[in-house]
Short mmCIF file of C-alpha atoms in Angstrom, two decimals:
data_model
loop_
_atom_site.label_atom_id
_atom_site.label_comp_id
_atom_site.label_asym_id
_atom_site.label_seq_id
_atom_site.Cartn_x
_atom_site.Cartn_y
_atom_site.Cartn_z
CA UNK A 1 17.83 168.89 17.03
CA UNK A 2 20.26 167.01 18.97
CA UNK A 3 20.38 164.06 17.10
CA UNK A 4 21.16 166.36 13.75
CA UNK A 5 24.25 167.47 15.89
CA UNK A 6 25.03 163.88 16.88
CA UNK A 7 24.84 162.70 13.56
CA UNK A 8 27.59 165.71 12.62
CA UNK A 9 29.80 165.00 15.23
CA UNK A 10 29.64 160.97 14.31
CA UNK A 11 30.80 161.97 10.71
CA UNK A 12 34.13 163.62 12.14
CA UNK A 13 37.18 162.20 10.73
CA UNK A 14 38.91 164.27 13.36
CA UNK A 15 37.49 165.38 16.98
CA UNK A 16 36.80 169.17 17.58
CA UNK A 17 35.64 170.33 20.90
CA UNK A 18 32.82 172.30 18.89
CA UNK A 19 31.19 173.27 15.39
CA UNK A 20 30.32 177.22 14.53
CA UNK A 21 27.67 177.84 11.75
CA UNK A 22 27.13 180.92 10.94
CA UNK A 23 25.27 183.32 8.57
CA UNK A 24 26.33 186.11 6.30
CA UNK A 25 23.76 188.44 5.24
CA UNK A 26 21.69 187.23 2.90
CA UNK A 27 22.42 184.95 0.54
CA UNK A 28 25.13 184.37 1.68
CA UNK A 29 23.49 181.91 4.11
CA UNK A 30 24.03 178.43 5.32
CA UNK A 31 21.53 176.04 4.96
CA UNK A 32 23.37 173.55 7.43
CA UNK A 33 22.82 176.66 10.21
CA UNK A 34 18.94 175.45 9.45
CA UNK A 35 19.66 172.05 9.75
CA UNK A 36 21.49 171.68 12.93
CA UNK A 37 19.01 174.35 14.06
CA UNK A 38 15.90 172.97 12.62
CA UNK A 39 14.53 176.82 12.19
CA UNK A 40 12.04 177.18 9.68
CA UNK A 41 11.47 180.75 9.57
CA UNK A 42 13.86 183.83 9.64
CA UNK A 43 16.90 184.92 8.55
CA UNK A 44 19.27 184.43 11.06
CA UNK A 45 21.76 186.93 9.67
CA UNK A 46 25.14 187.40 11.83
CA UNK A 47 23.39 184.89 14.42
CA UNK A 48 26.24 181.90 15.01
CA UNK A 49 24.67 178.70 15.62
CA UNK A 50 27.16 176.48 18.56
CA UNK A 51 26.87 172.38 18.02
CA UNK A 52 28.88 170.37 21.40
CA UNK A 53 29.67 167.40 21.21
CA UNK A 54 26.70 165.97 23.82
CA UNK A 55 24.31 167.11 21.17
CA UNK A 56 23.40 170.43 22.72
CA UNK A 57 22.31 173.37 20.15
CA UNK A 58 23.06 177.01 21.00
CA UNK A 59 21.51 180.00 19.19
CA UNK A 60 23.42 183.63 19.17
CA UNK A 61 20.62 185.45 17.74
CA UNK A 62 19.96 189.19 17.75
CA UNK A 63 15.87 190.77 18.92
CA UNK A 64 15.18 190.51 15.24
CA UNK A 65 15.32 186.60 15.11
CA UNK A 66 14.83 185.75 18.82
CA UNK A 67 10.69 184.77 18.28
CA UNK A 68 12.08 182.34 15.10
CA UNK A 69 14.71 180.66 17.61
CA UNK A 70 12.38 179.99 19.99
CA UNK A 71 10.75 177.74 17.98
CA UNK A 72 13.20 175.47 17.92
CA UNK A 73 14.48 173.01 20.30
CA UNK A 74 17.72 175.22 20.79
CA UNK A 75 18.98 177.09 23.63
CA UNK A 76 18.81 180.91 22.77
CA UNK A 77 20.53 183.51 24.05
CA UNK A 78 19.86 187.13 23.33
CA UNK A 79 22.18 189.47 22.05
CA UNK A 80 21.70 193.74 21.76
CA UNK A 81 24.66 194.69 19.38
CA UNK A 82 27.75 193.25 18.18
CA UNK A 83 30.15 193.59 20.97
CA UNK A 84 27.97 191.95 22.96
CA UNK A 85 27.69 189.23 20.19
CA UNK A 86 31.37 188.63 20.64
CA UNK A 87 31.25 188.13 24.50
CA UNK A 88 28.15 185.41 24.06
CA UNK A 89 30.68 184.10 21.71
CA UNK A 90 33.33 183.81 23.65
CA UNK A 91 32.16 182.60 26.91
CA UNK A 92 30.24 180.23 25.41
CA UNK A 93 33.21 178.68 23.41
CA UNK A 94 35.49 179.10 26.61
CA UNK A 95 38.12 177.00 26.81
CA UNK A 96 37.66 175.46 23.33
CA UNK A 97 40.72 174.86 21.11
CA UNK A 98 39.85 173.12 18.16
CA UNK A 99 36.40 174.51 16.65
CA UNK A 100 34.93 172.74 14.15
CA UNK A 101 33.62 175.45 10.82
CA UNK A 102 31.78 174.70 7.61
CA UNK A 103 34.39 176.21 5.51
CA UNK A 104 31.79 176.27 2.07
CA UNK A 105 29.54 177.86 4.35
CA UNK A 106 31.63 180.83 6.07
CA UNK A 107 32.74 184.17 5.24
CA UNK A 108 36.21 185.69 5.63
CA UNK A 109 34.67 188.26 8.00
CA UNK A 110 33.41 185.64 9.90
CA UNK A 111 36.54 183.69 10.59
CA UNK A 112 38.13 187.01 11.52
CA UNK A 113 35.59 187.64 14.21
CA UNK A 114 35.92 183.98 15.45
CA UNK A 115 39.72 185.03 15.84
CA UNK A 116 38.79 187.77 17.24
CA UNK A 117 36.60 186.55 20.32
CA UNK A 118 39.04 183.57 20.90
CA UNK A 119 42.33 184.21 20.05
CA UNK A 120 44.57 181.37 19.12
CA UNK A 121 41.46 178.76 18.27
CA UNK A 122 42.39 176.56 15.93
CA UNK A 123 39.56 176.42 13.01
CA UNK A 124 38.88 172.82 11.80
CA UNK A 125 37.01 172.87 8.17
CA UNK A 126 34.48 169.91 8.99
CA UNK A 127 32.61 170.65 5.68
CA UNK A 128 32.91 166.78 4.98
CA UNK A 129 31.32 165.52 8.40
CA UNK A 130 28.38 167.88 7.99
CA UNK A 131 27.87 167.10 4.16
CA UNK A 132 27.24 163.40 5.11
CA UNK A 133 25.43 163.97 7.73
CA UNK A 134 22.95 166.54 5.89
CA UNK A 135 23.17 163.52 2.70
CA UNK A 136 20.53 160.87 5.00
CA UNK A 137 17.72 162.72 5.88
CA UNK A 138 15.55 162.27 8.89
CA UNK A 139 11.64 161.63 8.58
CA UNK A 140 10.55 165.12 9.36
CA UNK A 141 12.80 165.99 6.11
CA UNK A 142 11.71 163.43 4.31
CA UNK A 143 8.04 164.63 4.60
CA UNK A 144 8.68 167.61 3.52
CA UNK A 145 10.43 166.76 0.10
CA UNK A 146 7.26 164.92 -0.08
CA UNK A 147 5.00 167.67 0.27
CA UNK A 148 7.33 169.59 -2.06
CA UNK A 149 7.59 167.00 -4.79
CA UNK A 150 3.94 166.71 -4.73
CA UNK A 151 2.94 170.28 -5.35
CA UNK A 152 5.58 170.98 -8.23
CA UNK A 153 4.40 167.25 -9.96
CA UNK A 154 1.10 168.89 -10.01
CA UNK A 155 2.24 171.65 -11.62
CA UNK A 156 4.38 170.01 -14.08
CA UNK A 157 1.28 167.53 -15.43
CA UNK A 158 -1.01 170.95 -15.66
CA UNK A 159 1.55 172.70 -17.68
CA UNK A 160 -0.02 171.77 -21.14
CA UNK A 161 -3.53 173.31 -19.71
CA UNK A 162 -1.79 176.66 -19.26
CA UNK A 163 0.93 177.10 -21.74
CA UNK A 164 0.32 177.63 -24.92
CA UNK A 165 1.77 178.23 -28.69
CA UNK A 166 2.95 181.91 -28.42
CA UNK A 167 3.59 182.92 -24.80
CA UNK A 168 6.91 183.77 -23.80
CA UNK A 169 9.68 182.00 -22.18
CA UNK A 170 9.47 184.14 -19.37
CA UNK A 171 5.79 183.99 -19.03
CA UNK A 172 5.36 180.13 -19.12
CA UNK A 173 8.37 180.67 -15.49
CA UNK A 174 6.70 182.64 -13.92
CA UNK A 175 3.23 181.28 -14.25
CA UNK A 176 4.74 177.94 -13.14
CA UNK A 177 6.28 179.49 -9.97
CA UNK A 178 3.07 181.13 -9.36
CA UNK A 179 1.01 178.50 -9.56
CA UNK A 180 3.42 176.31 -7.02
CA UNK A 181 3.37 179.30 -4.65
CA UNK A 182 -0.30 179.46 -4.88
CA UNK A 183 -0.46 175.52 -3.62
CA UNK A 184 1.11 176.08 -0.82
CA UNK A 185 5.25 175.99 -1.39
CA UNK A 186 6.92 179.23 0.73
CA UNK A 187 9.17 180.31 -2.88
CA UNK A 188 10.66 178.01 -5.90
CA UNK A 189 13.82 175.69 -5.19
CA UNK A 190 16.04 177.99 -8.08
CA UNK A 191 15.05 179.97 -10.82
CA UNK A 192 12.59 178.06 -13.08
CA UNK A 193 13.86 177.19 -16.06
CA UNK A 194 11.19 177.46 -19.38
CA UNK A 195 13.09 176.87 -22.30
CA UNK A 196 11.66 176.91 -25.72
CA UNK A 197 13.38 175.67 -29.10
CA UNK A 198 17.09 175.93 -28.88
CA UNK A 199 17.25 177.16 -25.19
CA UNK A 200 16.14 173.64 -24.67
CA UNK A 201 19.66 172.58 -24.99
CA UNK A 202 21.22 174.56 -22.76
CA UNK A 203 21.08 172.57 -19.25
CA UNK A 204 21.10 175.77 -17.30
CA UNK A 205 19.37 178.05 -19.40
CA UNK A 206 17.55 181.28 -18.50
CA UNK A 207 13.99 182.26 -19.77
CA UNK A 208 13.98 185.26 -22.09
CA UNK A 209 11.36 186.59 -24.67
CA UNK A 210 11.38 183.55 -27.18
CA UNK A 211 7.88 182.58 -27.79
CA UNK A 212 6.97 179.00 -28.20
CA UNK A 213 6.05 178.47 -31.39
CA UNK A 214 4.77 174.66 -33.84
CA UNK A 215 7.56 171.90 -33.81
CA UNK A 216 9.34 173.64 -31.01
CA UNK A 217 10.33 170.98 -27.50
CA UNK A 218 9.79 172.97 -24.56
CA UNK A 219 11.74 172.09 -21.75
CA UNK A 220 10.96 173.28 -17.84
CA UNK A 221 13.06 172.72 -15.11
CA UNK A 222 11.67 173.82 -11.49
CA UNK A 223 11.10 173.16 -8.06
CA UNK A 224 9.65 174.87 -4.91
CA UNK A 225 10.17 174.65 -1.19
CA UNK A 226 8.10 173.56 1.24
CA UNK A 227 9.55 174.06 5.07
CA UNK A 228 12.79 175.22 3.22
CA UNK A 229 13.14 172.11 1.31
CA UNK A 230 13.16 171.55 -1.84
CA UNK A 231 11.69 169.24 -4.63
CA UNK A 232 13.75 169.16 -8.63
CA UNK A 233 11.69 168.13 -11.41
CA UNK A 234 11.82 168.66 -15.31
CA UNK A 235 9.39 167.83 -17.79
CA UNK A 236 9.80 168.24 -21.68
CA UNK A 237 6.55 168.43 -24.27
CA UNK A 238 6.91 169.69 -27.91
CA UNK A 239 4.47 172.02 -29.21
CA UNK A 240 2.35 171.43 -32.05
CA UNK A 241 3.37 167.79 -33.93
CA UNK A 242 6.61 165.89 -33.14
CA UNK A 243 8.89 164.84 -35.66
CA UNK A 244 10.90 161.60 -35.74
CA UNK A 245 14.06 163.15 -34.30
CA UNK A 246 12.23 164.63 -31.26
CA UNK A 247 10.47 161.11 -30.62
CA UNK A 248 13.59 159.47 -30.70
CA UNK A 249 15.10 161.59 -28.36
CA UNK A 250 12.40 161.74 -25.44
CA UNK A 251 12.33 157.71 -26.36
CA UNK A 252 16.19 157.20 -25.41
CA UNK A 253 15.96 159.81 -22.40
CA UNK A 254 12.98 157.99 -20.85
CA UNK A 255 14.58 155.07 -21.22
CA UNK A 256 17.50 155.75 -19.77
CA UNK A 257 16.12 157.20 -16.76
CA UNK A 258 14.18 154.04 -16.28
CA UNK A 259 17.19 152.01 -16.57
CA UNK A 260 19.55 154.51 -13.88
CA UNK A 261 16.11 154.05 -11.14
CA UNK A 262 16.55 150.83 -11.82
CA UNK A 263 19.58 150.18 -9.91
CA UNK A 264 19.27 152.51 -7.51
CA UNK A 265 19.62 150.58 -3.81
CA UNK A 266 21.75 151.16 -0.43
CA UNK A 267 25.22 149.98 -1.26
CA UNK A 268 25.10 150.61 -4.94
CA UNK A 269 27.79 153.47 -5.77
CA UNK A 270 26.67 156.51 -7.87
CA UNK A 271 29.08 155.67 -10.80
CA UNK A 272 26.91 152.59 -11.43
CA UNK A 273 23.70 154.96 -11.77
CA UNK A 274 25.38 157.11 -13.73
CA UNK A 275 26.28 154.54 -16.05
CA UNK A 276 23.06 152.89 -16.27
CA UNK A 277 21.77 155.66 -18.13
CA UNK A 278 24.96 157.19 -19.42
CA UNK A 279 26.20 153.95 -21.39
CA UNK A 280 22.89 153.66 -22.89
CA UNK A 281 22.89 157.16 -24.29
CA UNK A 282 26.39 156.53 -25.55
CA UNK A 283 25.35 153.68 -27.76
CA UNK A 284 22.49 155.50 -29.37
CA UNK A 285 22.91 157.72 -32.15
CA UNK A 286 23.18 160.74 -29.44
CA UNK A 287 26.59 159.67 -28.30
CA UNK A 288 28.65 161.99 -26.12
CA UNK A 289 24.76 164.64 -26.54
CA UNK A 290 24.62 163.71 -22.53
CA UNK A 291 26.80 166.46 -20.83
CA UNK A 292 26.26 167.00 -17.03
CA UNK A 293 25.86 164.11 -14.21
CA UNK A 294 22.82 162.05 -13.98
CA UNK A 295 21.53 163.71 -10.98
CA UNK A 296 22.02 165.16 -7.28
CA UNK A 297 21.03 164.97 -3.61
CA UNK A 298 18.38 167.03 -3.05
CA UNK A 299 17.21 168.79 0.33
CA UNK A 300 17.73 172.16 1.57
CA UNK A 301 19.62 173.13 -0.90
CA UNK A 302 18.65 171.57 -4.58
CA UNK A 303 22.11 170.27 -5.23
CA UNK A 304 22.57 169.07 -1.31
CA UNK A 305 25.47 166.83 -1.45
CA UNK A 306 26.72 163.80 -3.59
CA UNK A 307 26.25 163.23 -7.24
CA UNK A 308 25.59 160.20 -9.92
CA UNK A 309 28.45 161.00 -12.23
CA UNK A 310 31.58 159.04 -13.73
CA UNK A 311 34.26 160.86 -11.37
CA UNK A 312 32.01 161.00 -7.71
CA UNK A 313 33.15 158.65 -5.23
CA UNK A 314 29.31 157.92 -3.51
CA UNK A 315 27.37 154.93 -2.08
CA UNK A 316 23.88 155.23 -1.20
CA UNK A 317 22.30 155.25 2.16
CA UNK A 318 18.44 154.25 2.53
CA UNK A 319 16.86 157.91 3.29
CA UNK A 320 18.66 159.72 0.66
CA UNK A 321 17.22 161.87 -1.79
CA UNK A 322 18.35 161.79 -5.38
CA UNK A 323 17.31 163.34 -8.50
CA UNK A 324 17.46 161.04 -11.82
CA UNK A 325 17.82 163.86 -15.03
CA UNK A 326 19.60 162.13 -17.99
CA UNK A 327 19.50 164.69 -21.19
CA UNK A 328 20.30 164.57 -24.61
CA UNK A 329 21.31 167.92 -26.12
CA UNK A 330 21.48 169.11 -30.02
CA UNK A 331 23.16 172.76 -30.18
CA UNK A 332 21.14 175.38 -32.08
CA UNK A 333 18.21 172.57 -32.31
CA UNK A 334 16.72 171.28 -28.65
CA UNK A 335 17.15 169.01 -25.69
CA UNK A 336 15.52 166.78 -24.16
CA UNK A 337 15.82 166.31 -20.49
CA UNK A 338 13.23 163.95 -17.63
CA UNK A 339 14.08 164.89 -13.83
CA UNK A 340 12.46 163.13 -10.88
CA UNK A 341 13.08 162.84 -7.67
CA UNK A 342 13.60 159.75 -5.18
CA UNK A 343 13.99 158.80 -1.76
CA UNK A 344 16.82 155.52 -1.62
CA UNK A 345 14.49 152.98 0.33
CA UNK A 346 15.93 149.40 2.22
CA UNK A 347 15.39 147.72 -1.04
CA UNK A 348 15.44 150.18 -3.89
CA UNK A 349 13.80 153.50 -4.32
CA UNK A 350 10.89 155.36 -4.17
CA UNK A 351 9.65 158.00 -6.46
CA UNK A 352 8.82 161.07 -4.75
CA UNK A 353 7.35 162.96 -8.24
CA UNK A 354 4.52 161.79 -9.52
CA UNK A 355 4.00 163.61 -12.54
CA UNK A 356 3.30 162.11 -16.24
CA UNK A 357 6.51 161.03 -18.57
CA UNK A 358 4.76 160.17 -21.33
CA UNK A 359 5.30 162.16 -24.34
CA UNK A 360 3.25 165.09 -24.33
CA UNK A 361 1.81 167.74 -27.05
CA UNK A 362 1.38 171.45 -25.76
#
């Protein structure tokens, strides 16, 4: 992994003579402790993760995670109970001043025990340097959004084969997260998101006992992981016969997807995505019916850094990953939302989610 530290310490608007990551129990984890790491398995709770500036990778892991860490390219080094914790951590920080933290991604307690094992070290939030590093992904990341995308695309175009009019909210989420478990991902992305009716127009909307019934759009927003990454995809169908409103509103959705992948390219900024898709919404009769940002990076964490929206400052990088999810939203009546996933490419983009936008009948 020491070209994932590199690339961290290359991103560093100021120098620090070392980075800590560290995680809380969980889930209170941090996902960048994986990727400077490059562990697949385990927990890694309370196990501090050291990044130097030559690259080098030291794990502080307790008997518990010590066969996980040694499947990584990192140095390990054993520890028995917390006080001797502390002493790994402070001789291996020796003589450090400035250390470099992920401030989204550590606790209180944690600085405290930093402070504790070295006092008068400065902490240095580098949250920014290791955010754009983590926001270009490598090829062995790539791949694995790849495998990820792939299994929850082939769940998404099976979904009108096993939902059906009557079954619950809650039973059409968990059948989907089955079935993507049972293809090979290691757990879902977030919580999936089945939402029937009305729920469809609430973006972030939890599955409860509505059953799908004629006329109704059901919406289903999911993902899984797949060597802890993860893929984003939504899908909307109607049940039973669409009416004109519903038609017109998975027409000007699809459309303006297609028009926001359309632009996508290194050197184009995010705002311009955004507005691809967002100014073409806005001068349809669902005006001001789009209400979140056209999408997100996407990697070990499903929102991983960087956003298409009107107010994010962002210019893409061949080897990110983005999701595209315009929406148009009708309180009390339905949405309409289309997520897929890309990889930013030397000349545009590739589509990493493969499954069927055409408008479908459940």
């Amino acid at each position: 992994m020491k070209d994932r530290a590199l690339r961290i310490f290359s991103k560093l608007l100021e120098p620090v003579d070392a980075i800590l990551l560290v995680n809380e129990e969980d889930p209170m984890s941090d996902a960048s402790f994986f990727y400077a790491t490059g562990a697949v398995s385990g927990l890694f709770e309370h196990c501090p993760a050291i990044l130097f500036p030559d690259g080098k990778v030291r794990i502080i892991t307790s008997a518990l995670e010590e066969t996980s860490a040694r499947t990584t390219s990192a140095e390990v080094v054993p520890y028995a109970n917390p006080h001797e914790r502390r002493e790994l951590l402070r001789s291996s920080l020796k003589g450090v001043r400035r250390l470099g933290i992920n401030g989204p991604g550590i606790t209180y307690h944690w600085c405290k025990e930093v402070h504790a094992a070295l006092p008068g070290v400065e902490l240095v939030d580098v949250a920014d340097a290791v955010s754009a590093a983590r926001r270009v992904k490598d090829s062995r990341e790539i791949e694995a959004i790849r495998d990820a995308c792939r299994i929850a695309s082939n769940v998404a175009d099976a979904i009108p084969d096993f939902v059906s009019a009557g079954m619950k909210e809650s039973e059409a989420g968990a059948e989907i997260s089955y079935r993507m478990q049972r293809a090979g991902a290691s757990s879902v992305s977030f919580e999936t998101i089945a939402a029937f009716g009305p729920g469809s127009a609430e973006p972030h909307y939890s599955p409860q006992d509505r059953r799908l019934s004629d006329g109704m759009p059901a919406l289903f927003d999911f993902g899984c992981k797949v060597r802890r990454y993860c893929s984003d995809i939504t899908r909307t169908f109607i049940a039973g016969a669409a009416d004109e409103r519903f038609r017109r509103m998975y027409e000007v959705v699809a459309e303006a997807q297609r028009r926001a992948i359309a632009v996508i390219r290194p050197g184009i900024k995010g705002t311009t995505v955004d507005a691809a898709a967002r100014s073409y919404i806005d001068s349809t009769e669902f005006q001001g019916r789009f209400i979140h940002s056209t999408g997100h990076g996407l990697g070990l964490n499903v929102h991983d850094g960087g956003r298409f929206a009107p107010n994010v400052d962002l210019t893409l990088e061949e080897n990110m990953v983005m999701t595209v999810e315009p929406g148009v939203y009708l309180p009390g009546i339905g949405g309409v939302r289309i997520e897929d996933d890309v990889v930013i490419t030397r000349n545009g983009c590739e589509l990493l989610t493969t499954a069927r936008k055409d408008m479908r009948v459940i």
